[in-house]
PDB file of C-alpha atoms in Angstrom:
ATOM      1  CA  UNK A 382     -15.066  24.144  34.752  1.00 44.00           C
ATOM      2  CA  UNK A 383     -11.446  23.204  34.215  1.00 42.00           C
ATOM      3  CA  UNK A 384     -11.362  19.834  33.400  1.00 42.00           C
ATOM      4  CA  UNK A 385      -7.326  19.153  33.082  1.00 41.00           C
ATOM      5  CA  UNK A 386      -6.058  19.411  36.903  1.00 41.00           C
ATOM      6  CA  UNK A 387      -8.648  15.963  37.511  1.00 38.00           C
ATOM      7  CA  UNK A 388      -8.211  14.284  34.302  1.00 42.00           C
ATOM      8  CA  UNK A 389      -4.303  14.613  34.711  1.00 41.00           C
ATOM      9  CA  UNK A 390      -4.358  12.808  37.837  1.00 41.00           C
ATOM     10  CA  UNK A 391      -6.777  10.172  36.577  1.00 41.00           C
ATOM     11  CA  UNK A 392      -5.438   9.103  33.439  1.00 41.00           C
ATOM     12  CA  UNK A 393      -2.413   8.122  34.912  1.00 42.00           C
ATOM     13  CA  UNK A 394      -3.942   5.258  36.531  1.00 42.00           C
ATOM     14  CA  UNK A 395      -6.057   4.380  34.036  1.00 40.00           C
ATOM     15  CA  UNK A 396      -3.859   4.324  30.995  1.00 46.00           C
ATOM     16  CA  UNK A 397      -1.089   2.663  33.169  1.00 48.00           C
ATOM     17  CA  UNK A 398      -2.090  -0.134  31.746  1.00 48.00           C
ATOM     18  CA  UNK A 399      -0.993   0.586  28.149  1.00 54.00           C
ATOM     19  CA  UNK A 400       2.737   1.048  28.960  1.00 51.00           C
ATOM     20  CA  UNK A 401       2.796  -1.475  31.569  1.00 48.00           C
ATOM     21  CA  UNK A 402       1.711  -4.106  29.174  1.00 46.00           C
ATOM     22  CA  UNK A 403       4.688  -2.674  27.088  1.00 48.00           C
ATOM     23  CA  UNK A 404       7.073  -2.656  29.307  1.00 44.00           C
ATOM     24  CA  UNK A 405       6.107  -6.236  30.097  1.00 43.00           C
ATOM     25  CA  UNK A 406       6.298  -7.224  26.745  1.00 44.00           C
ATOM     26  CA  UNK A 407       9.698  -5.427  26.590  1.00 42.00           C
ATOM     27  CA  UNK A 408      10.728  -7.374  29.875  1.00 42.00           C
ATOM     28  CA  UNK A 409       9.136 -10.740  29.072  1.00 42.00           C
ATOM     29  CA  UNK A 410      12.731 -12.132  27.901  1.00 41.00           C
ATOM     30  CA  UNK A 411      13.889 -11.980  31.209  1.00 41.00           C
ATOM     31  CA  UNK A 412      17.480 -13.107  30.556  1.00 41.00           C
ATOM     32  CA  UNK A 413      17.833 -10.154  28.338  1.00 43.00           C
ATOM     33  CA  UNK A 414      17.882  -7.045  31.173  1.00 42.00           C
ATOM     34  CA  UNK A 415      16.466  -4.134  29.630  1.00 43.00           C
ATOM     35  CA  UNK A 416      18.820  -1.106  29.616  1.00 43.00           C
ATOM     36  CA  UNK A 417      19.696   0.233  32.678  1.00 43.00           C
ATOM     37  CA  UNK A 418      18.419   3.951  30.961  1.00 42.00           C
ATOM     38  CA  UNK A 419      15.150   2.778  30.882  1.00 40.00           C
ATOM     39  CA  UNK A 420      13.032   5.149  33.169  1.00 41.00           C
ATOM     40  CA  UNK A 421      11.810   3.570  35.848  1.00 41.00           C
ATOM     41  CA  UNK A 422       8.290   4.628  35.360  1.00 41.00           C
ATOM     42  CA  UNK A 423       8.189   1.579  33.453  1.00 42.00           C
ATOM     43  CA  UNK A 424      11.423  -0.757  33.579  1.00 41.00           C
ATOM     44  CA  UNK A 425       9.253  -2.037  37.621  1.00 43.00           C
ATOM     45  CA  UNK A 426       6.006  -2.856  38.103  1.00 43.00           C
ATOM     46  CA  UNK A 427       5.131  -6.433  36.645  1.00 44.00           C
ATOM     47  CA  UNK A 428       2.189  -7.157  39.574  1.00 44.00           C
ATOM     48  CA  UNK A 429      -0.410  -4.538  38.416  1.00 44.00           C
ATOM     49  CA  UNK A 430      -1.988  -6.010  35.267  1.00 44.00           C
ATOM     50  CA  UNK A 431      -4.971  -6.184  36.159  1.00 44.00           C
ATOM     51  CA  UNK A 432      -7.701  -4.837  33.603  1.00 46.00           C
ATOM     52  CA  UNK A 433      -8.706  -1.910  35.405  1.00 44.00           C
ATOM     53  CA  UNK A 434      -8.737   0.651  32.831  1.00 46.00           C
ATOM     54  CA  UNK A 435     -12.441  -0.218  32.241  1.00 44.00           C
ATOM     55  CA  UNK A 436     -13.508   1.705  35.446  1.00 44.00           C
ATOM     56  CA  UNK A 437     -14.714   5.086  33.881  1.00 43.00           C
ATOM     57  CA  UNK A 438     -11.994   7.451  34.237  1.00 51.00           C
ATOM     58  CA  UNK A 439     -11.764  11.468  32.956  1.00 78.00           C
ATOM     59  CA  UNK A 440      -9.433  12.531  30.020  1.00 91.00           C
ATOM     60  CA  UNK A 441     -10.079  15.154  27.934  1.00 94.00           C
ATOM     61  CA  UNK A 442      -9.589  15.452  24.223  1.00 95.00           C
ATOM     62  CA  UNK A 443      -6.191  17.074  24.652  1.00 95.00           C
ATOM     63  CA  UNK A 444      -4.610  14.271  26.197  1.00 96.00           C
ATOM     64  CA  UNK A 445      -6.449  11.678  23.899  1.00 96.00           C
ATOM     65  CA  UNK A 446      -4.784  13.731  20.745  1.00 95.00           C
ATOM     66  CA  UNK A 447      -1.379  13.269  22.589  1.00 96.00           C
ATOM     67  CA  UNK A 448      -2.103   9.609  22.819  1.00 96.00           C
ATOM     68  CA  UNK A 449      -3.062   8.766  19.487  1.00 95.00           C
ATOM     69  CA  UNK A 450      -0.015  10.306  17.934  1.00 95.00           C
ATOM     70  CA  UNK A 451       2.740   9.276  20.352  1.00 96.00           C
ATOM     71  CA  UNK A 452       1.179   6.086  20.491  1.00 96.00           C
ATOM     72  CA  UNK A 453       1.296   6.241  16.667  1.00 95.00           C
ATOM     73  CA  UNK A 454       5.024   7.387  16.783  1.00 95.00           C
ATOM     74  CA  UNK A 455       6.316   4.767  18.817  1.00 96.00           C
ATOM     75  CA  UNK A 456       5.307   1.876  16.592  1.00 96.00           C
ATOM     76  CA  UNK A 457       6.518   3.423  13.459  1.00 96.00           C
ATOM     77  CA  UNK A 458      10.073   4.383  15.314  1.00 96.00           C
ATOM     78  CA  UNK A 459       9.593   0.178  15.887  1.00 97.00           C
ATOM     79  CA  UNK A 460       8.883  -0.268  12.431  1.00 97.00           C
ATOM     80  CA  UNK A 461      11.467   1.894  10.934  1.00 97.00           C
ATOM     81  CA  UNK A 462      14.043  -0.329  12.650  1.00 97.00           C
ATOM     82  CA  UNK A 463      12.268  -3.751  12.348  1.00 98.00           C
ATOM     83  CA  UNK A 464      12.379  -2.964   8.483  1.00 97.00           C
ATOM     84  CA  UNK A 465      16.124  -2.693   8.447  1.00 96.00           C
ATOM     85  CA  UNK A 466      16.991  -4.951  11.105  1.00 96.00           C
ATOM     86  CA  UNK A 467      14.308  -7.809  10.595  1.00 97.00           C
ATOM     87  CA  UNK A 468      15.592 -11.172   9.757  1.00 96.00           C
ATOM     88  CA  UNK A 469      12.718 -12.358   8.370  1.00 96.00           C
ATOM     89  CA  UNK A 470      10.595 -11.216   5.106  1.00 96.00           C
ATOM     90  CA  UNK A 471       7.647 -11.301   6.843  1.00 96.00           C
ATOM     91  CA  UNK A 472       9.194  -9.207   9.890  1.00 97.00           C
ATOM     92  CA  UNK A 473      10.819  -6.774   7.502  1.00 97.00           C
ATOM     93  CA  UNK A 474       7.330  -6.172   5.117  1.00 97.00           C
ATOM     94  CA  UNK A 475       5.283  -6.033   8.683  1.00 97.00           C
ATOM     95  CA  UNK A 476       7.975  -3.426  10.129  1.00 98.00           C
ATOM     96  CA  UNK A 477       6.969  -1.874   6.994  1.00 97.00           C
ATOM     97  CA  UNK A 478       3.464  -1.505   7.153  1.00 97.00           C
ATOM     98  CA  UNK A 479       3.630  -0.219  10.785  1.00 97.00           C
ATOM     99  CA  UNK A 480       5.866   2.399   9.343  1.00 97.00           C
ATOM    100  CA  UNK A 481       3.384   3.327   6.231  1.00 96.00           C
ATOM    101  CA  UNK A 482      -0.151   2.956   8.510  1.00 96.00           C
ATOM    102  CA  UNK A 483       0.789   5.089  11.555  1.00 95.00           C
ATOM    103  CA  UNK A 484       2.245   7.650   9.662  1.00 94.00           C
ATOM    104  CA  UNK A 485      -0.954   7.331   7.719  1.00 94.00           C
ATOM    105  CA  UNK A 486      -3.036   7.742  10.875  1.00 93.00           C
ATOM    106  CA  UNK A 487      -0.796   9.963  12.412  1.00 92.00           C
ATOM    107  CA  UNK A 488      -0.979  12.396   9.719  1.00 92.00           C
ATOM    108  CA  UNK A 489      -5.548  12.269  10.018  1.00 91.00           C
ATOM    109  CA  UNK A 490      -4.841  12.977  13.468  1.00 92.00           C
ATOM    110  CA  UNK A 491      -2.596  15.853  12.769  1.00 92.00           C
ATOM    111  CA  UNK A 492      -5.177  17.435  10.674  1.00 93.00           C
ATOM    112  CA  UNK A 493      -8.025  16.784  12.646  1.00 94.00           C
ATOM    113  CA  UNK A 494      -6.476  18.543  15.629  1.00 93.00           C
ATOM    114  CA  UNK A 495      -5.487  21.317  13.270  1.00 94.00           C
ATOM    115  CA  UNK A 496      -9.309  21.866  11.936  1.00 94.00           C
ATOM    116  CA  UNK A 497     -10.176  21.673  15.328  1.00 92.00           C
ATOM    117  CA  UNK A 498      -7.598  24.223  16.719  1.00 93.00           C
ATOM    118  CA  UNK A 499      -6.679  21.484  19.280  1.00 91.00           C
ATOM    119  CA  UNK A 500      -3.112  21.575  21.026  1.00 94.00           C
ATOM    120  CA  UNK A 501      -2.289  18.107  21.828  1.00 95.00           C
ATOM    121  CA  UNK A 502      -1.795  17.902  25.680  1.00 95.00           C
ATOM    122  CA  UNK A 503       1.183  15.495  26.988  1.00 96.00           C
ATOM    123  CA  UNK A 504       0.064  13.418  29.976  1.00 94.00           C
ATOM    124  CA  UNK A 505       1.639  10.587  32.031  1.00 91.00           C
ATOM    125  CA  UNK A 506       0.232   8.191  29.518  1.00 91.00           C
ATOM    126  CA  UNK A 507       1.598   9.666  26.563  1.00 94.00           C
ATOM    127  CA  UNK A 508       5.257   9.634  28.976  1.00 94.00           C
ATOM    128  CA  UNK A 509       5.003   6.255  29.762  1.00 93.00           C
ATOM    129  CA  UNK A 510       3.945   5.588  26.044  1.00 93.00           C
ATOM    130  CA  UNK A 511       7.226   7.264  24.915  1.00 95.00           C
ATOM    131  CA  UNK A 512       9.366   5.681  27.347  1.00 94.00           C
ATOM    132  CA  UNK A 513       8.132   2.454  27.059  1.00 95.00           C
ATOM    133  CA  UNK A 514       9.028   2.494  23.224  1.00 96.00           C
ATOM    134  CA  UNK A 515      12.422   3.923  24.331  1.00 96.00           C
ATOM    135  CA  UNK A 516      13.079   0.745  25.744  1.00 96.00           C
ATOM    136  CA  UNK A 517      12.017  -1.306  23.412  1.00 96.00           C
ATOM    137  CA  UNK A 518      14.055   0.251  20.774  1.00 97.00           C
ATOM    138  CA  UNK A 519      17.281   0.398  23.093  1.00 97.00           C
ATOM    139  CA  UNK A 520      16.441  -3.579  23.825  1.00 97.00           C
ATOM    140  CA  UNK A 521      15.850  -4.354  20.078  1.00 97.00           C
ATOM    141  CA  UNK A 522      19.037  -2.343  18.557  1.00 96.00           C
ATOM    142  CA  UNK A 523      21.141  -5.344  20.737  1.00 96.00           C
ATOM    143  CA  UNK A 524      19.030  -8.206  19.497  1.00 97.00           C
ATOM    144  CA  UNK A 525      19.548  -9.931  15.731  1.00 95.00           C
ATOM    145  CA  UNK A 526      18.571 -12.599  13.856  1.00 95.00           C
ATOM    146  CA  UNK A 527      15.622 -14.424  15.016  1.00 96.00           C
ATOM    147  CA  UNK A 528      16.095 -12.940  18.357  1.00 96.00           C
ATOM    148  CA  UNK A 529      15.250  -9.915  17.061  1.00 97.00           C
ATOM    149  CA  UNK A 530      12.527 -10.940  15.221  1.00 97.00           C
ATOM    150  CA  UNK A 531      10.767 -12.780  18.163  1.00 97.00           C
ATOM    151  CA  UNK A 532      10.968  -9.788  20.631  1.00 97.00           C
ATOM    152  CA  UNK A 533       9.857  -7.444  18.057  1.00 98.00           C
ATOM    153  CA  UNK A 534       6.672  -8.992  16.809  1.00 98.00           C
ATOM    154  CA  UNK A 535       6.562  -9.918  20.670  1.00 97.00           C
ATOM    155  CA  UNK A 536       6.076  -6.634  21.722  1.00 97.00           C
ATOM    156  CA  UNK A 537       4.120  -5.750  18.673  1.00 97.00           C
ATOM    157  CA  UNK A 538       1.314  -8.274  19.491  1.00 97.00           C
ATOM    158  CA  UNK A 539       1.370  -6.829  23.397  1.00 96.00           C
ATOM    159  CA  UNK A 540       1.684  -3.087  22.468  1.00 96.00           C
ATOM    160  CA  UNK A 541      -1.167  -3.684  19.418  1.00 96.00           C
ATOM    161  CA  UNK A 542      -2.963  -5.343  22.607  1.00 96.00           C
ATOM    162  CA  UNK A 543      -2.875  -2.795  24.793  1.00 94.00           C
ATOM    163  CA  UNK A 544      -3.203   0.294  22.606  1.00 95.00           C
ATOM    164  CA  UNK A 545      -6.619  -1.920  21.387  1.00 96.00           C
ATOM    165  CA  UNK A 546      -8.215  -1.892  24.975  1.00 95.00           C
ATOM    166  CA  UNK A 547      -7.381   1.571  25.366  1.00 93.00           C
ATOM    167  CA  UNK A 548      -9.277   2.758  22.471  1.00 95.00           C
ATOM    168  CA  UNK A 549     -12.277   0.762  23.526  1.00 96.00           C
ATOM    169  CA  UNK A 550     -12.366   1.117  27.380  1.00 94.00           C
ATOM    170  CA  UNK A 551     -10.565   4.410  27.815  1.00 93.00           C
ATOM    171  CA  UNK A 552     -10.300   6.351  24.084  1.00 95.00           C
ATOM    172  CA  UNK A 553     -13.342   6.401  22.884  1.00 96.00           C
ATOM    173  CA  UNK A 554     -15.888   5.828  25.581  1.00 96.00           C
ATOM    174  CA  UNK A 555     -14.084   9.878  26.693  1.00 95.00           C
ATOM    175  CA  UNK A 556     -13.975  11.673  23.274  1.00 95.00           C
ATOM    176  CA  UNK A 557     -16.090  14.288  23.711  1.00 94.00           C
ATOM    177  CA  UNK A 558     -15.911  15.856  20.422  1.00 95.00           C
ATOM    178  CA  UNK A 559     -17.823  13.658  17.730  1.00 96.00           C
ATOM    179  CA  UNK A 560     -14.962  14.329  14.846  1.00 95.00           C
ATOM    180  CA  UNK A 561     -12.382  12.694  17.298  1.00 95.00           C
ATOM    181  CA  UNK A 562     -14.811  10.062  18.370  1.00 96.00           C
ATOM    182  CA  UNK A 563     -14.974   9.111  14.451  1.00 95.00           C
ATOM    183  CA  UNK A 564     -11.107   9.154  13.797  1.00 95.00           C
ATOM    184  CA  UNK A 565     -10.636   7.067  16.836  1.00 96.00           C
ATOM    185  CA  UNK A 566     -13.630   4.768  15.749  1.00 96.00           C
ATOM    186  CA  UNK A 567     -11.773   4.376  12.009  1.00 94.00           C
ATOM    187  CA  UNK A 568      -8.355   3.942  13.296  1.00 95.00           C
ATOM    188  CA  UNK A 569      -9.702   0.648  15.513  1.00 96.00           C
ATOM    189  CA  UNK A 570      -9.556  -1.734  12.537  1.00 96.00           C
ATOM    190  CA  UNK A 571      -6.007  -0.891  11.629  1.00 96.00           C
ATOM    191  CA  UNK A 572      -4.991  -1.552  15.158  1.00 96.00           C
ATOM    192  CA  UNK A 573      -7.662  -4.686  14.721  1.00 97.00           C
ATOM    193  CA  UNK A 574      -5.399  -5.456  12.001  1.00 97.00           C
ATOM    194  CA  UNK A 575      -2.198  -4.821  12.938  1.00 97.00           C
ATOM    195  CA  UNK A 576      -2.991  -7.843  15.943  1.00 98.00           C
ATOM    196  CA  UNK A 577      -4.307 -10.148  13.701  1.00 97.00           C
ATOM    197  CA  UNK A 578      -0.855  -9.524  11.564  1.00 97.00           C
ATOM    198  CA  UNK A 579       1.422  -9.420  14.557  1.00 97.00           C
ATOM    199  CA  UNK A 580      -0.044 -12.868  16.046  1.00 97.00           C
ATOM    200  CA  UNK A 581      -0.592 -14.573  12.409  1.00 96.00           C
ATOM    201  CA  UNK A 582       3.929 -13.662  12.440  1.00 97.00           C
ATOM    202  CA  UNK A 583       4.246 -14.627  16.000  1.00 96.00           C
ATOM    203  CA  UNK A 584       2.536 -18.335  15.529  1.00 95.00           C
ATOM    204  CA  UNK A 585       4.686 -18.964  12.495  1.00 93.00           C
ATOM    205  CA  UNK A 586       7.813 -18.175  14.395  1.00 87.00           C
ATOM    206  CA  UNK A 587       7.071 -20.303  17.939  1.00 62.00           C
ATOM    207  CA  UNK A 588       7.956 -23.918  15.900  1.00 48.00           C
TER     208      UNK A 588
ATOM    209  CA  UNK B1469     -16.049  -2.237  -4.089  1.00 94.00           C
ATOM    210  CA  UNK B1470     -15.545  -0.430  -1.519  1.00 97.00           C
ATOM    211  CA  UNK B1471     -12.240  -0.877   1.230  1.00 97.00           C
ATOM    212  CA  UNK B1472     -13.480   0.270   4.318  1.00 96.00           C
ATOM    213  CA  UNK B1473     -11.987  -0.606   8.017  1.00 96.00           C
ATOM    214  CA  UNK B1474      -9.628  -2.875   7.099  1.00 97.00           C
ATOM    215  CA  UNK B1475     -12.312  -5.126   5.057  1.00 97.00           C
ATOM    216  CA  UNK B1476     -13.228  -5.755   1.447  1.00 98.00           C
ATOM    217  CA  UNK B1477     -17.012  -4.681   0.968  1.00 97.00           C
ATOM    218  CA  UNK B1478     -18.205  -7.054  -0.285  1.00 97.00           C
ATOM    219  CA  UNK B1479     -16.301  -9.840   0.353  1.00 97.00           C
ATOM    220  CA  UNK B1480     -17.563 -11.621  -2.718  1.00 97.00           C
ATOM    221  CA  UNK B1481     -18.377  -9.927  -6.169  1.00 96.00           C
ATOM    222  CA  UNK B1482     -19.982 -11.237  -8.814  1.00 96.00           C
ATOM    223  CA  UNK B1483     -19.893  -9.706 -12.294  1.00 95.00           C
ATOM    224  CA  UNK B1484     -20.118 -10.504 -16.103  1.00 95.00           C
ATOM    225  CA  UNK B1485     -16.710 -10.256 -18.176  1.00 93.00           C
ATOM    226  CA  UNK B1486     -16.171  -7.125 -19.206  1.00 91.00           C
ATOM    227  CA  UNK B1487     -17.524  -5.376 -16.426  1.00 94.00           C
ATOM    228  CA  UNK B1488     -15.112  -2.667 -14.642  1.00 95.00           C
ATOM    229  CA  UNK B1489     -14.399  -3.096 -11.152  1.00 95.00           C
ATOM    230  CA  UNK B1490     -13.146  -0.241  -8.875  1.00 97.00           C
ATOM    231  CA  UNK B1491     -11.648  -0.011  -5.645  1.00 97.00           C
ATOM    232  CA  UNK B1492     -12.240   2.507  -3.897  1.00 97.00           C
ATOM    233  CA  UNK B1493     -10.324   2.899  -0.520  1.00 97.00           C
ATOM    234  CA  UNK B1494     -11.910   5.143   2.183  1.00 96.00           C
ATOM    235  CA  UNK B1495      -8.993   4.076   4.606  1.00 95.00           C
ATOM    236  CA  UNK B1496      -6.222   6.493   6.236  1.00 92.00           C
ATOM    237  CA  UNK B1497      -3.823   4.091   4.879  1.00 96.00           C
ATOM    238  CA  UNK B1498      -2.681   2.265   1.258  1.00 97.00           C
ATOM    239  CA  UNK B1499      -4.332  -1.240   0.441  1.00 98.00           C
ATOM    240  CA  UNK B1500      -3.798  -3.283  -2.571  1.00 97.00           C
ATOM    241  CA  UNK B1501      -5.985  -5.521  -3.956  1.00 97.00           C
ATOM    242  CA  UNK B1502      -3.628  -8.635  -5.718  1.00 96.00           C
ATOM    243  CA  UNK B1503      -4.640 -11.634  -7.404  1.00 95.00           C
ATOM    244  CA  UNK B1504      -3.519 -15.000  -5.536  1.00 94.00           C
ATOM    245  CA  UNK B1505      -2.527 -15.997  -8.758  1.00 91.00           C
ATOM    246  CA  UNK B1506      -1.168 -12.441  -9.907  1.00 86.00           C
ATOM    247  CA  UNK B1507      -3.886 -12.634 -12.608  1.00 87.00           C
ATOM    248  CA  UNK B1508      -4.065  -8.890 -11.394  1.00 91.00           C
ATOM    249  CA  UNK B1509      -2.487  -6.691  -8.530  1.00 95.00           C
ATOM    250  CA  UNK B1510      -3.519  -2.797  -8.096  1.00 96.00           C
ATOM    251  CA  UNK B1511       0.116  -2.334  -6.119  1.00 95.00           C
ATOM    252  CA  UNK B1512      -0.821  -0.117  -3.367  1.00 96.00           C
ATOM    253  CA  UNK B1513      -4.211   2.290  -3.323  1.00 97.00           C
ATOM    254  CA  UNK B1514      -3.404   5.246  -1.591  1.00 96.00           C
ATOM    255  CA  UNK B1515      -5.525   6.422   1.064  1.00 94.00           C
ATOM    256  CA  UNK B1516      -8.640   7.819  -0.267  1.00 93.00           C
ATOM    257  CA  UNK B1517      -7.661   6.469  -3.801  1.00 96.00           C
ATOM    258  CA  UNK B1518      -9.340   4.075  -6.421  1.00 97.00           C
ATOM    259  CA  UNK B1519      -8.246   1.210  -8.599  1.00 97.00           C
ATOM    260  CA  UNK B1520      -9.852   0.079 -11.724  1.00 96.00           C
ATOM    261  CA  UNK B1521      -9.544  -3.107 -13.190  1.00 93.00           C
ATOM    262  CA  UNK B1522     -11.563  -5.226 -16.506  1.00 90.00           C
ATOM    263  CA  UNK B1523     -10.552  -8.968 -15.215  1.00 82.00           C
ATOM    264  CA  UNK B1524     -10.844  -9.942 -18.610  1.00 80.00           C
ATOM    265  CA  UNK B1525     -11.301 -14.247 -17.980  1.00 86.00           C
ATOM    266  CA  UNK B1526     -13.851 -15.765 -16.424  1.00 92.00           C
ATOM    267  CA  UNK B1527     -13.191 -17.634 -12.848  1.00 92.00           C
ATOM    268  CA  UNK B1528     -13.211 -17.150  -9.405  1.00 94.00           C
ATOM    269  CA  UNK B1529     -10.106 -15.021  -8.389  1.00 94.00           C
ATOM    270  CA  UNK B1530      -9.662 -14.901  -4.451  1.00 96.00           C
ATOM    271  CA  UNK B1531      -7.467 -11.872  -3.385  1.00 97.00           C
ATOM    272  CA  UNK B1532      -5.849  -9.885  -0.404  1.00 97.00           C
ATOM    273  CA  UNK B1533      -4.455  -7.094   0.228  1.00 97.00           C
ATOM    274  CA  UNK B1534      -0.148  -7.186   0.479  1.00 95.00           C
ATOM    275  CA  UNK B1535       0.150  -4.886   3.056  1.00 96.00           C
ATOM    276  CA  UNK B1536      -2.265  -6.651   5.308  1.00 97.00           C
ATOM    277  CA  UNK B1537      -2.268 -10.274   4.555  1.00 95.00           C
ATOM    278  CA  UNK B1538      -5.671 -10.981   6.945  1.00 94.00           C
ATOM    279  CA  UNK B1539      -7.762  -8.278   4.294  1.00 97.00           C
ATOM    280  CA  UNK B1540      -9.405 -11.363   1.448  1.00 97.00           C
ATOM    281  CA  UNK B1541     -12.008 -11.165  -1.121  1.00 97.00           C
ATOM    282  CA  UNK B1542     -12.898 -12.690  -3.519  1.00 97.00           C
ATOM    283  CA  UNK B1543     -13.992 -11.625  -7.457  1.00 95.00           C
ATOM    284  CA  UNK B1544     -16.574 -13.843  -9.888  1.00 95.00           C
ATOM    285  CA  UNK B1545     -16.440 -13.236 -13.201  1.00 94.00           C
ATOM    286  CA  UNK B1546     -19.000 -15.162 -15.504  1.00 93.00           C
TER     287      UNK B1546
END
């Protein structure tokens, strides 16, 4: 059977979630527009939050590989400019991190889908993934100061969030090979971790 | 000790002075283990890596990891 034609149509909806929780984070200061380059898969669309990623949908390993490493990408491209632009030591040694761990991950995932002589598959999630960090990045390179700090651990704690949920309800519940299962199971605590981080920054900063 | 999912294993060593304590860090990514008071600090334990260290006074020395503030533990030496 061909599994890619159904899970292509499926994942869409149920990964939406992930990028629309980004691009909400990304919009949440509303009095700061987001570019006007965004795409508008994901500048729209702030009524459909609900949780329903948990209703069992189809994606194959391909498109889970994609995920993981784009997800991956986006936060250290975050990272990478939170470290020079951060106001904050705490902001600039967290941007840090993000850079060192998902490059860390990243580079498992690479060789895992090398020894397994997977080619990762881009999907609508991975798209909206990508697009939504676009944003971000566009919306952060305007912000400085403590403005820039705020919407950057902002997002951080909302994209950690959502890229959390997806690994439990959507991730791992539909890796079918046991060697991606496994990576995805030992990348959950840094993700775990990365929250706990993000929010422990984000409490210190709201007065 | 082992550093496994984000987590010191055990969280709380005991050991008599003198004793060699290693760190051994089965993580995709670099930890440190550092002294709250700097008695000690491995700097950062590449992935897959180990740290060894002889705490050489006896006392109860809480750490954490630098690069993820929320990782703690805690060494007894007697």
């Amino acid at each position: 059977m061909s599994p890619t034609r159904l899970t292509d149509r499926r994942v869409r909806g149920a990964l939406a979630a992930i990028a629309t929780a980004v691009a909400l984070a990304g919009c949440k200061k509303s009095e700061n527009p987001p570019a006007d380059t965004a795409t508008p898969a994901v500048a729209p669309a702030p009524d459909t939050t609900k949780p329903a990623a948990a209703a069992s949908p189809a994606i194959n390993d391909a498109q889970i590989a994609h995920i993981v490493v784009t997800a991956n990408s986006v936060d250290s491209a975050a990272g990478m400019l939170a470290e020079k632009k951060g106001a904050s030591k705490a902001v600039k040694d967290f941007g840090k991190t993000m850079v060192t761990d998902h490059g860390g991950v990243n580079k498992q995932a690479v060789a895992l889908v090398t020894k397994l002589n997977v080619t990762p598959e881009d999907n609508d999630t991975s798209k909206q993934l990508k697009s939504g960090g676009d944003a971000n990045l566009a919306k952060l390179q305007g912000l400085s100061g403590k403005e820039f700090d705020k919407a950057y651990i902002d997002n951080e704690v909302a994209y950690h969030q959502a890229v959390l949920d997806a690994i439990d309800k959507t991730l791992i519940p539909n890796a079918q090979n046991a060697e991606l299962k496994a990576t995805l199971e030992k990348v959950r605590p840094a993700i775990a971790a990365h929250l706990d981080m993000a929010k422990k920054i984000q409490s210190s900063q709201t007065t | 000790m082992t550093i496994k999912n984000f987590a010191f294993e055990p969280a709380e060593l005991t050991i008599a002075r003198g004793d060699t304590v290693v760190w051994s860090n089965t993580d995709f990514v670099p930890h440190s283990a550092t002294a709250r008071d700097s008695a000690w600090d491995s700097k950062d334990i590449a992935a897959n890596g180990t740290w060894r260290d002889v705490p050489g006074k006896a006392g109860r020395y809480e750490y954490y990891c630098v690069l993820h503030p929320t990782m703690k533990g805690t060494i007894v030496v007697r």
